[in-house]
mmCIF file of C-alpha atoms in Angstrom:
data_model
loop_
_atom_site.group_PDB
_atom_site.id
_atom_site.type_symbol
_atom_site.label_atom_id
_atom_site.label_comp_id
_atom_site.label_asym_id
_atom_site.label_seq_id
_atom_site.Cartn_x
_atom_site.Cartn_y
_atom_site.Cartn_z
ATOM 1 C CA UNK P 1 83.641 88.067 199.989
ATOM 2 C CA UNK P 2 87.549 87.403 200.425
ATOM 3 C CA UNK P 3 89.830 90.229 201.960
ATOM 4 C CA UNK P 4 93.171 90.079 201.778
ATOM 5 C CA UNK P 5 94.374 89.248 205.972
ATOM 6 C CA UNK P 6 98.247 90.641 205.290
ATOM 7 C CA UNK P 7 96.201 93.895 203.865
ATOM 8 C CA UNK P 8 94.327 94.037 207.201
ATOM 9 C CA UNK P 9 96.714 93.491 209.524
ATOM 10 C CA UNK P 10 100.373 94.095 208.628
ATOM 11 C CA UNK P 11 102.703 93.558 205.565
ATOM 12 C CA UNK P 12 103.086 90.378 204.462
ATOM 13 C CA UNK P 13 106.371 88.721 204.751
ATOM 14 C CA UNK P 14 106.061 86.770 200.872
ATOM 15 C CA UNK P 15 105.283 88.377 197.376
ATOM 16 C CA UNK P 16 101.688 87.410 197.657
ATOM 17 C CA UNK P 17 98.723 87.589 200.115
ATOM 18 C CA UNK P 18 96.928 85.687 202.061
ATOM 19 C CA UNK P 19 93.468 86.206 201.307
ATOM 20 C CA UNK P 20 90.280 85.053 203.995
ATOM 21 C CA UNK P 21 87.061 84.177 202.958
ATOM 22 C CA UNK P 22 85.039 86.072 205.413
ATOM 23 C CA UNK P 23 82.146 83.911 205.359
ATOM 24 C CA UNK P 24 83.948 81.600 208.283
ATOM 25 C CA UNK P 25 82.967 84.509 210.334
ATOM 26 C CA UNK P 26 79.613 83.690 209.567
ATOM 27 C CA UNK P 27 79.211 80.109 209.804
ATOM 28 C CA UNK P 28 75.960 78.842 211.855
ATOM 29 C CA UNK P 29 77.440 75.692 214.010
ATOM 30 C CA UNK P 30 74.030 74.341 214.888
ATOM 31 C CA UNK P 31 71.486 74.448 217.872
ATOM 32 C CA UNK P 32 73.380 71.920 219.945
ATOM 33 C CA UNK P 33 76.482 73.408 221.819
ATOM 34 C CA UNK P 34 77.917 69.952 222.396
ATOM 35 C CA UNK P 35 77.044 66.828 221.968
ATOM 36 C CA UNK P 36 78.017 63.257 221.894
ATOM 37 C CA UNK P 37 78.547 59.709 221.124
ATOM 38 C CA UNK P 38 78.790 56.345 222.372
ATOM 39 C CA UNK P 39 81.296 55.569 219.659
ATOM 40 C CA UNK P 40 83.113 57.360 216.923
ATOM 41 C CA UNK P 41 81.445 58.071 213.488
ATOM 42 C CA UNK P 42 83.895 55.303 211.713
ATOM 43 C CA UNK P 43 84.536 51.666 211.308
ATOM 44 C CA UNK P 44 88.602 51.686 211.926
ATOM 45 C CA UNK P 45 89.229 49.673 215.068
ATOM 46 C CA UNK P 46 89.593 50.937 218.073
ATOM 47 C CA UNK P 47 93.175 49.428 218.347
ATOM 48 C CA UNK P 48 94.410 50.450 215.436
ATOM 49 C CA UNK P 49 93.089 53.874 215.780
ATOM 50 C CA UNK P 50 94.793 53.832 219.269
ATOM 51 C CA UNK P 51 97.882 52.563 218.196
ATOM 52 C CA UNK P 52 98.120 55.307 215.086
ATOM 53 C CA UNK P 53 97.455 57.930 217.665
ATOM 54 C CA UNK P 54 100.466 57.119 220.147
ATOM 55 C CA UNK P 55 102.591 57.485 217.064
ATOM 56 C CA UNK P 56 101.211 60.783 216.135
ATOM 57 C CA UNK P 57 101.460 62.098 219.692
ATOM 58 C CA UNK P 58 104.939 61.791 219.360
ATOM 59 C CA UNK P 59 105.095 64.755 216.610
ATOM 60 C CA UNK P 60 103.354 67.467 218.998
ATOM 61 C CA UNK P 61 101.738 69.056 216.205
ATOM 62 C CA UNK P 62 98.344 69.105 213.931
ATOM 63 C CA UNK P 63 98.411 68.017 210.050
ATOM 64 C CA UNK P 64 95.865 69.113 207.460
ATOM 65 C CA UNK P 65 93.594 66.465 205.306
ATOM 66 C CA UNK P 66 91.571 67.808 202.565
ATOM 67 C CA UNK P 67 87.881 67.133 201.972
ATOM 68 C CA UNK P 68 88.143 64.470 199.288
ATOM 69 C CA UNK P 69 91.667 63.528 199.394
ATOM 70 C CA UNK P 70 92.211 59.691 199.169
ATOM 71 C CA UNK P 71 92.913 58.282 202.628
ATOM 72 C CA UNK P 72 95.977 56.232 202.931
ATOM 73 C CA UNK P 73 96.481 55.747 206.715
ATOM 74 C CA UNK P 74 93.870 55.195 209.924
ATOM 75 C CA UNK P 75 94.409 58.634 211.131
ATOM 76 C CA UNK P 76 93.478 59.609 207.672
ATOM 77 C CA UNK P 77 90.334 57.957 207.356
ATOM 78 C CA UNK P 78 89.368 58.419 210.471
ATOM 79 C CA UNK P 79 89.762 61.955 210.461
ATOM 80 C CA UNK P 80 87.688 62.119 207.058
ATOM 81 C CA UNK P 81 85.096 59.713 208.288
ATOM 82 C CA UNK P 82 84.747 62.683 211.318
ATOM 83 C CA UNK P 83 84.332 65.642 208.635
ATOM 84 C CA UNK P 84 81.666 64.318 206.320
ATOM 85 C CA UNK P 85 79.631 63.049 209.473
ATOM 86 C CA UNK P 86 79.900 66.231 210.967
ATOM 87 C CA UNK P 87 79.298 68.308 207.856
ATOM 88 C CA UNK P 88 76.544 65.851 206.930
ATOM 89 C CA UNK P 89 74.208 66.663 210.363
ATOM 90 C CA UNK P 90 74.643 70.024 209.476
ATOM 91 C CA UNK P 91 73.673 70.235 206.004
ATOM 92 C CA UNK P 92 76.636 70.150 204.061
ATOM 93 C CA UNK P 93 75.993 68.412 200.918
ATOM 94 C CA UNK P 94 79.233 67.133 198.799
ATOM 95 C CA UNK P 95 78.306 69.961 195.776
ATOM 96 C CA UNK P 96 78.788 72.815 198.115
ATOM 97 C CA UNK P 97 81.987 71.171 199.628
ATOM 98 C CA UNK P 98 83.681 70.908 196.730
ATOM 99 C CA UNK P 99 82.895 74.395 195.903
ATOM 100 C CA UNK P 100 84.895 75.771 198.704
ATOM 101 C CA UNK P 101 87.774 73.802 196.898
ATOM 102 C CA UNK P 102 91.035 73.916 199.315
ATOM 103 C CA UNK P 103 89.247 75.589 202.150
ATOM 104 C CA UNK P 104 87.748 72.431 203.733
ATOM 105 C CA UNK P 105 88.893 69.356 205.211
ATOM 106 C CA UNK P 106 90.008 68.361 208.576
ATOM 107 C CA UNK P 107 92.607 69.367 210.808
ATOM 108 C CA UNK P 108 93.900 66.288 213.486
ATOM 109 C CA UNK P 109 96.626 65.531 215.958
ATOM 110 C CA UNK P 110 96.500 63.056 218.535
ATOM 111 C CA UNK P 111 96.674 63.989 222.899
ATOM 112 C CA UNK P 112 98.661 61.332 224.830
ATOM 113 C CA UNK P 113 99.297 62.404 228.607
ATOM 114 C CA UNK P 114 101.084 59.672 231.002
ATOM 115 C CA UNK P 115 99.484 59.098 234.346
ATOM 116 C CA UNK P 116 103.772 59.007 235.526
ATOM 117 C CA UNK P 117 103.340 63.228 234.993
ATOM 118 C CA UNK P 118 102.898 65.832 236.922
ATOM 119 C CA UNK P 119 98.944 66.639 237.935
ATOM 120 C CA UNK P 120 99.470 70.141 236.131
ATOM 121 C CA UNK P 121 101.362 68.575 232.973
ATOM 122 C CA UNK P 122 98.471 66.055 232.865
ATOM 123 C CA UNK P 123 95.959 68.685 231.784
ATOM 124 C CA UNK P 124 95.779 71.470 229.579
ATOM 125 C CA UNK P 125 95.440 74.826 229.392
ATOM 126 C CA UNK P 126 91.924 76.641 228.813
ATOM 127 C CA UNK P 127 91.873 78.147 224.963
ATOM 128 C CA UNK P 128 89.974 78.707 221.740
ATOM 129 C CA UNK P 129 90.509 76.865 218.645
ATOM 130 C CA UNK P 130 91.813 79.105 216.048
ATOM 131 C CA UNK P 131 94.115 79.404 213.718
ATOM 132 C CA UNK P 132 96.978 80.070 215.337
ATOM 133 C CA UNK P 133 99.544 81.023 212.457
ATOM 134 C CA UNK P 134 96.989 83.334 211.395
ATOM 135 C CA UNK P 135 96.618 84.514 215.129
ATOM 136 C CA UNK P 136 100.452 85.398 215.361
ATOM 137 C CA UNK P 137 101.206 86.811 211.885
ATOM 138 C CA UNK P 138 97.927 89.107 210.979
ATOM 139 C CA UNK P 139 96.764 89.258 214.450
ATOM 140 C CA UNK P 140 93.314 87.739 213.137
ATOM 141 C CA UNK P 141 91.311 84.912 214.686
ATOM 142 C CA UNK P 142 89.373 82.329 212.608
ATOM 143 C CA UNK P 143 87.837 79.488 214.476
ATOM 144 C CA UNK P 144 87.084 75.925 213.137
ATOM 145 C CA UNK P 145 83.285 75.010 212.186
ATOM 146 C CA UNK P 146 83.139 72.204 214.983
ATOM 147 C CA UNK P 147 85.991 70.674 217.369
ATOM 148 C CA UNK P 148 85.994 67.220 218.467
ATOM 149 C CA UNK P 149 87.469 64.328 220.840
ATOM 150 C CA UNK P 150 87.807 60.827 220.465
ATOM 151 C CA UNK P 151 89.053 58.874 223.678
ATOM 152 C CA UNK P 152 90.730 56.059 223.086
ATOM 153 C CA UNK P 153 91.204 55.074 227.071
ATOM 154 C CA UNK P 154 89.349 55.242 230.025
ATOM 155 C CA UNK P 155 91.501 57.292 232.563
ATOM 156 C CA UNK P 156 92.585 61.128 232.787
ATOM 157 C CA UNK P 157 91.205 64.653 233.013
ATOM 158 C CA UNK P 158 87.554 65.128 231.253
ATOM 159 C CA UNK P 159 87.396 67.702 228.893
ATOM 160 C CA UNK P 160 85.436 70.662 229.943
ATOM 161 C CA UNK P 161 83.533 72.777 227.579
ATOM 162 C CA UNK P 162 82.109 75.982 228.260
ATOM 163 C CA UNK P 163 79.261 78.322 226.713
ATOM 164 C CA UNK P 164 80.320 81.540 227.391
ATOM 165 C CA UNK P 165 82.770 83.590 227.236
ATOM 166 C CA UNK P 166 83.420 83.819 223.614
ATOM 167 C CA UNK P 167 85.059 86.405 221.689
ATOM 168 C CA UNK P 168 83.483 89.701 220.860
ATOM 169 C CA UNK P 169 82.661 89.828 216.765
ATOM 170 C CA UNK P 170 84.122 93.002 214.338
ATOM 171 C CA UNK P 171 84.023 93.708 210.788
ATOM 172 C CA UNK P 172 87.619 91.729 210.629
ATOM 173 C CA UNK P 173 86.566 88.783 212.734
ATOM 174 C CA UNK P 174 86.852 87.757 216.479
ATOM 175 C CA UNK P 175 88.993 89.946 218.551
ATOM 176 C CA UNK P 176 91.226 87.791 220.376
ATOM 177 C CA UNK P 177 91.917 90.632 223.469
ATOM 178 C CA UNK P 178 88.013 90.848 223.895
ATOM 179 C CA UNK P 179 86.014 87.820 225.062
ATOM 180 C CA UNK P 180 82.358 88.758 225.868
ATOM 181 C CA UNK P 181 80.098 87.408 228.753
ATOM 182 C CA UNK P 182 76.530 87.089 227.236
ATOM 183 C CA UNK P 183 74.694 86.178 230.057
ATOM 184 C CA UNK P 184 75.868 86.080 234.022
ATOM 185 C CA UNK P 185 75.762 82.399 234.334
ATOM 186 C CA UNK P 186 77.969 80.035 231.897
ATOM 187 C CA UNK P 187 76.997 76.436 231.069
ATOM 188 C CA UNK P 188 79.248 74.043 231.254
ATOM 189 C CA UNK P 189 79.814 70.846 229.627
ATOM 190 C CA UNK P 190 82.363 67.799 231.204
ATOM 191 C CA UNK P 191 82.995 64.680 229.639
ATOM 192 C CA UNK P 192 85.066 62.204 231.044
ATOM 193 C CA UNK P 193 87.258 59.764 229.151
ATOM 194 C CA UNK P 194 85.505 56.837 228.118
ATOM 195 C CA UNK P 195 87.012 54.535 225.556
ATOM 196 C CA UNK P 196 85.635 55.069 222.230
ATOM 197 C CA UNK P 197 83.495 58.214 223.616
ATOM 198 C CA UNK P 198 82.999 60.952 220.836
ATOM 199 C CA UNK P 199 82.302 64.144 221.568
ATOM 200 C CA UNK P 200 81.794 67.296 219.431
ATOM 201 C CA UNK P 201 81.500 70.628 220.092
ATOM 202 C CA UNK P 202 81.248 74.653 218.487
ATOM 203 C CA UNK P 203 84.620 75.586 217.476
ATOM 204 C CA UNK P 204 84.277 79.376 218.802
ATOM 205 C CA UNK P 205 83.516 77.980 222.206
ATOM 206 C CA UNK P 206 86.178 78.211 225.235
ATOM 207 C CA UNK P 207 87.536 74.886 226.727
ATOM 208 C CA UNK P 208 89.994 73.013 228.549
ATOM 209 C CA UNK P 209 91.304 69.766 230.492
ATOM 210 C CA UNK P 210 91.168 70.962 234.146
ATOM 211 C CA UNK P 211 93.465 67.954 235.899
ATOM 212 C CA UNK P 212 92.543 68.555 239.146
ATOM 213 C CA UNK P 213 89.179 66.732 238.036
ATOM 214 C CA UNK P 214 90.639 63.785 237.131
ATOM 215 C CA UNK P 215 88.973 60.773 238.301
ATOM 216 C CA UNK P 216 91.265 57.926 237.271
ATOM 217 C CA UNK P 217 95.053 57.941 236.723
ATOM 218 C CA UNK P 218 96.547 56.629 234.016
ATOM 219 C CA UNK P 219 97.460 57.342 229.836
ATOM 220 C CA UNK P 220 94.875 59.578 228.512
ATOM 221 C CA UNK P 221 94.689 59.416 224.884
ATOM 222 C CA UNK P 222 92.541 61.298 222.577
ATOM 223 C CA UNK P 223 92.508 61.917 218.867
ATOM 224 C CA UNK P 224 91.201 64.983 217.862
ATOM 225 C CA UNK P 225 90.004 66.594 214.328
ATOM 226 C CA UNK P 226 88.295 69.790 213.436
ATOM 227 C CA UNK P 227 86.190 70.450 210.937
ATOM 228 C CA UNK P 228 87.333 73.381 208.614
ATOM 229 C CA UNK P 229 84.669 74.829 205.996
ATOM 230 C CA UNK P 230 85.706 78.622 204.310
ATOM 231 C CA UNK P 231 89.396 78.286 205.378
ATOM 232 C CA UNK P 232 92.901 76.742 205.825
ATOM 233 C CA UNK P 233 94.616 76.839 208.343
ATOM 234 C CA UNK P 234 97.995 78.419 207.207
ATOM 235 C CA UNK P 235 101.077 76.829 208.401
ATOM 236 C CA UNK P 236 99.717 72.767 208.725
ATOM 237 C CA UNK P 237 101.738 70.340 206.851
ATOM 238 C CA UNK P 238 99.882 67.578 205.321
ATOM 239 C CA UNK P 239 98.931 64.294 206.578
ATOM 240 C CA UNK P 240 101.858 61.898 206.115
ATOM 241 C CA UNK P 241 100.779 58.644 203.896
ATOM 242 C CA UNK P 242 101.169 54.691 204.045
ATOM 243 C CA UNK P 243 99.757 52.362 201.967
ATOM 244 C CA UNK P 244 96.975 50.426 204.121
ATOM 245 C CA UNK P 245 93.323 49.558 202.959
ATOM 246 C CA UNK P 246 90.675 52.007 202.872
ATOM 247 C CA UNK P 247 87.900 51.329 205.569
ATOM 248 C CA UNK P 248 83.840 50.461 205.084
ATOM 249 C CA UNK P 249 81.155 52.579 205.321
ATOM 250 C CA UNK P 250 80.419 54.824 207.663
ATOM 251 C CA UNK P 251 77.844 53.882 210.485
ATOM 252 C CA UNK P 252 74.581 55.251 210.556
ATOM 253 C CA UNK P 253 74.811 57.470 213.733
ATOM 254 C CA UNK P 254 72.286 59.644 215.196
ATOM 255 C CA UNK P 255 73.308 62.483 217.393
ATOM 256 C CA UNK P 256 73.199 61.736 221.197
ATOM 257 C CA UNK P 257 72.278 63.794 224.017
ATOM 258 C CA UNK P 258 74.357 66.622 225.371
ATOM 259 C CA UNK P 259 76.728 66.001 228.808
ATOM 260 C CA UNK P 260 75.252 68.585 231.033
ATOM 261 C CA UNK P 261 77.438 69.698 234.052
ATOM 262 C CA UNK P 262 75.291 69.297 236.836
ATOM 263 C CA UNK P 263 76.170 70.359 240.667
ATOM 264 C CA UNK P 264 74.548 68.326 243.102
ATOM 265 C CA UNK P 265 73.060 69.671 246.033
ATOM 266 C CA UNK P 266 75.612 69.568 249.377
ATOM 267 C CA UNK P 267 78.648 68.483 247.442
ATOM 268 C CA UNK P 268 82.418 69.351 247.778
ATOM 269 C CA UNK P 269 83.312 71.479 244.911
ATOM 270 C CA UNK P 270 86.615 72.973 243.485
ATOM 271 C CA UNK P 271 87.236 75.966 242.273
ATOM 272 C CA UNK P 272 88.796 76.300 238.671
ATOM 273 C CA UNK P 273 90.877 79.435 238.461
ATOM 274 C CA UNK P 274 91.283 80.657 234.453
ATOM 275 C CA UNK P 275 94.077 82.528 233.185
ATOM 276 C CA UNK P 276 93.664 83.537 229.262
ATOM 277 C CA UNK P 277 96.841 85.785 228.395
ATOM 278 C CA UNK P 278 96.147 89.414 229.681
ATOM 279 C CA UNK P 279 92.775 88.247 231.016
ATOM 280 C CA UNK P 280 91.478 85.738 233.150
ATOM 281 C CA UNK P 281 87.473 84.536 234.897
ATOM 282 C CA UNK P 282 86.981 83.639 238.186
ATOM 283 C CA UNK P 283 84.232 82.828 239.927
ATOM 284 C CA UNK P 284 83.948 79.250 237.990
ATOM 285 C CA UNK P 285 83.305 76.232 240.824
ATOM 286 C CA UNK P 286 82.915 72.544 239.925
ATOM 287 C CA UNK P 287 81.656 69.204 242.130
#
């Protein structure tokens, strides 16, 4: 079923209307909450993938790939090489991904924080993935099928994932205003940058990069990519190109086991105070 968002929400500002396929709102992400990887699901090398990333850093902002476009540039085929695995363990087959046409592919932009900042600039703030054009102009959320992280160093602020809340389900989506606590206790997920470390993750699910946990100062550098089945995001330029050769094939990887957060009995912890616009949790400590 597709529903046109401007209808929904408010007039739109063009002649036409954006219309949502609402079957993003009903996309099963798998058993596994998070997971990862000892390395990424492509060939590129590391140092050219690290290299590409410090460049895209510099443009503070996420570009769009489609499903089967032809990759031109590392960021490009790495962030394709990260769909189709993804979509792959979950049952995608390439027949029904090319039947959703334009709505999938792969949205990716590259995290560089200096270990010369600030400990509060060397973080970053707890959110949801969403699209956030969409978010500000219909005032509806649509979340990507899986977000992931690729580190390509081995100092900064882990990433910290978390099970619950999430946002409370209507008839026109998540509503952003209204996360939900399913169960009194939240899991929690850290992983810590390791070069090469992939890790992957439900798109609907709350996280962060709390830098008062970081254990080693220094550049922290991540590329990132989410995987985007039943929608666009609106608003995301697409990928720049340059010519360079198109990589191998893909490794076969298995997935790996999930990074529990674990407290340890008798240990120092720290608490993690959340602020989420008009709302915030409390209550979260971490070893």
């Amino acid at each position: 079923m597709r529903r046109p968002a401007a209808a929904l929400r408010k007039e739109s500002d063009s002649e036409s209307e954006l219309e949502i396929d609402t079957r993003v709102w009903r996309l099963r992400r798998g058993a596994d909450l998070v997971q990862a990887w000892k390395r990424p699901p492509s060939k590129i090398e590391l140092q050219e993938l690290a290299a590409a990333a410090r460049k895209l850093s510099k443009g503070a902002c996420s570009y769009w790939i489609p499903a089967f476009a032809q990759p031109t540039t590392p960021v490009q085929r790495f962030a394709l090489d990260v769909f189709h695995f993804h979509c792959r363990r979950l049952g995608w087959t390439p027949k029904r991904l090319k039947a959703l046409g334009k709505n999938a592919g792969a949205e990716v932009w590259a995290q560089r924080r200096s270990g010369k900042e600030r400990q509060e600039r060397r973080g970053m703030n707890w959110h949801f993935d969403k699209d956030e054009d969409l978010l500000d102009d219909c005032e509806l959320v649509v979340h990507p099928l899986i977000g992931t992280a690729t580190y390509l160093s081995d100092a900064g602020a882990p990433l910290m994932v978390f099970s619950q809340p999430t946002l409370q389900m209507s008839e026109d989506g998540p509503l952003y205003h209204e996360p939900r606590l399913r169960r009194r206790q939240s899991d929690a997920f850290v992983a810590f940058p390791q070069k090469a470390l992939h890790v992957a993750f439900s798109g609907q699910l709350l996280h962060g990069v709390p830098g008062v946990l970081e254990h080693s100062r220094g550049e922290r550098l991540a590329l990132l990519v989410n995987v985007w089945l039943h929608h666009r995001p609106i608003g995301l330029e697409r990928c720049g190109a340059e010519p360079t050769e198109r990589g191998g094939r893909l490794p076969n990887n298995s997935p790996g086991r999930s990074l529990c957060f674990r407290p340890k009995r008798g240990s120092e912890t720290v608490s993690l105070p959340m602020q989420l616009g008009e709302w915030q949790v409390s209550g979260i400590r971490s070893p």
